[in-house]
PDB file of C-alpha atoms in Angstrom:
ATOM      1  CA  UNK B   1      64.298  -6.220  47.570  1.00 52.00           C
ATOM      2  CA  UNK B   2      65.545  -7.205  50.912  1.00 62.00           C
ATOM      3  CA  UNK B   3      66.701  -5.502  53.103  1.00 83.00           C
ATOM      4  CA  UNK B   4      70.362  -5.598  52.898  1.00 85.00           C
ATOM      5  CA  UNK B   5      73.563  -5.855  55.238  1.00 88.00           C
ATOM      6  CA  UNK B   6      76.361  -3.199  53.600  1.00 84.00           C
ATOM      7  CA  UNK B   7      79.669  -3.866  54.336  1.00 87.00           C
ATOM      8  CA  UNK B   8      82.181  -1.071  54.009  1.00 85.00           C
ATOM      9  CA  UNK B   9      85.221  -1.198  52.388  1.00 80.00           C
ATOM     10  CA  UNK B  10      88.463  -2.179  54.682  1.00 78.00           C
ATOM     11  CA  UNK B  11      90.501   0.475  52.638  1.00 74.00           C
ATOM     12  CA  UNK B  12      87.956   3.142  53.188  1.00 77.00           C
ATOM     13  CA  UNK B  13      89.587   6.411  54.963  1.00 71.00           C
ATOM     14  CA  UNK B  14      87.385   8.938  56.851  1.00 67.00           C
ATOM     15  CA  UNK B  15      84.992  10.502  55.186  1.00 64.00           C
ATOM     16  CA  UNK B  16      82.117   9.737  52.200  1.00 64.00           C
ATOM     17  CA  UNK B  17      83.883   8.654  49.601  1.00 76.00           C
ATOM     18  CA  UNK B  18      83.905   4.558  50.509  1.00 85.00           C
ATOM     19  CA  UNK B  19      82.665   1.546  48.577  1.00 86.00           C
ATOM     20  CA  UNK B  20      79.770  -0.448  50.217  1.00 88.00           C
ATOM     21  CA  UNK B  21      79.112  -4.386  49.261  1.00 91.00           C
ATOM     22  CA  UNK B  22      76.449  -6.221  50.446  1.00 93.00           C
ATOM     23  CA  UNK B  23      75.389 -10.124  48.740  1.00 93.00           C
ATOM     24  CA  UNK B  24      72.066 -11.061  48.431  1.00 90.00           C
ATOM     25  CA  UNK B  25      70.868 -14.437  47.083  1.00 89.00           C
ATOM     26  CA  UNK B  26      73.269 -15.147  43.720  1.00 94.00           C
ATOM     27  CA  UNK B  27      73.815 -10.604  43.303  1.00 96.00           C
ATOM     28  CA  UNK B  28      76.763  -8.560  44.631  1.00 96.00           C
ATOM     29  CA  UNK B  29      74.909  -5.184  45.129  1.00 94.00           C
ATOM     30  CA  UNK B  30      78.039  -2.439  45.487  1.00 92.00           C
ATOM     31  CA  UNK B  31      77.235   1.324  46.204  1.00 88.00           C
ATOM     32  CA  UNK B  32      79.276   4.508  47.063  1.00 83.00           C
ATOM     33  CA  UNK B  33      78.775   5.821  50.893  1.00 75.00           C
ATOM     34  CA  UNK B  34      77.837   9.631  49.920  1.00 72.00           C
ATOM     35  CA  UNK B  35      74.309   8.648  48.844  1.00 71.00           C
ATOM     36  CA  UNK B  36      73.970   4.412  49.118  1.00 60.00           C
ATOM     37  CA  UNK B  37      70.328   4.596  47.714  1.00 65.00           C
ATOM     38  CA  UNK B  38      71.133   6.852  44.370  1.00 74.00           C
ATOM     39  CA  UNK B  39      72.775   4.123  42.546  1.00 84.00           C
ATOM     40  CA  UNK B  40      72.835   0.775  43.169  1.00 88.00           C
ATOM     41  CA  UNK B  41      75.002  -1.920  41.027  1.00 91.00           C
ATOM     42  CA  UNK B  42      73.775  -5.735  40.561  1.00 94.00           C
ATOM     43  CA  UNK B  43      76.436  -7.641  39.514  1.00 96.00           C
ATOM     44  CA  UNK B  44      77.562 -11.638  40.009  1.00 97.00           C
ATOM     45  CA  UNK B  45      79.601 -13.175  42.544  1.00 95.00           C
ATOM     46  CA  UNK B  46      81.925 -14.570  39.514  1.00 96.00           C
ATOM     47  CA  UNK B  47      82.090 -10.882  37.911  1.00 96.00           C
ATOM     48  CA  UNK B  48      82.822  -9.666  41.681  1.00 94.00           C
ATOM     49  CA  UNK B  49      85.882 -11.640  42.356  1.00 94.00           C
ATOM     50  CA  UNK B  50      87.310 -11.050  38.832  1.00 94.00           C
ATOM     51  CA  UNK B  51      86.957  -7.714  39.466  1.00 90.00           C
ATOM     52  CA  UNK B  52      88.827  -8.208  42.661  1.00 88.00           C
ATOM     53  CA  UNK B  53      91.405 -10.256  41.294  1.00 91.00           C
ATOM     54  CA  UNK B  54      92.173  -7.969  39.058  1.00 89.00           C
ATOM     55  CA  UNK B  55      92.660  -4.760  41.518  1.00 84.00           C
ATOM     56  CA  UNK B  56      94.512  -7.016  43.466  1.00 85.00           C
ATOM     57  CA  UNK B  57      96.959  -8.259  41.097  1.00 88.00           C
ATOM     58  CA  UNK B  58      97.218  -4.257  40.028  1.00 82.00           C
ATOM     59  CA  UNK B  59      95.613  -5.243  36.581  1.00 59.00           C
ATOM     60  CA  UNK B  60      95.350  -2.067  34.428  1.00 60.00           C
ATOM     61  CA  UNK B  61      92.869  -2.090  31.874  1.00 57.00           C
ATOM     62  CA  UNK B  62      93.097   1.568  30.211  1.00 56.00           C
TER      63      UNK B  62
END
């Protein structure tokens, strides 16, 4: 894989706990800041911004 350009989260406070995106090609790759090379997740730009729309809008799906 290339290498990739994380972005971190605007609503990330101090510390580890902070989302990371970075696109590559048609794949959102999203990781957590503690340890960004233990798990990363592949998803779609489409699946991405529903996912976004949805915490934006305050969507609860419990």
């Amino acid at each position: 894989m290339a290498d990739l350009t994380w972005q971190k989260s605007s609503y990330c406070a101090q510390g580890n706990s902070c989302v990371h995106v970075a696109a590559h090609g048609n794949t959102v790759n999203v990781t957590e800041s503690s340890d960004p090379t233990a798990a990363i997740l592949h998803t779609t730009p489409t699946a991405w911004a529903a996912l976004l729309r949805s915490l934006k809008a305050g969507t609860n799906h419990d």
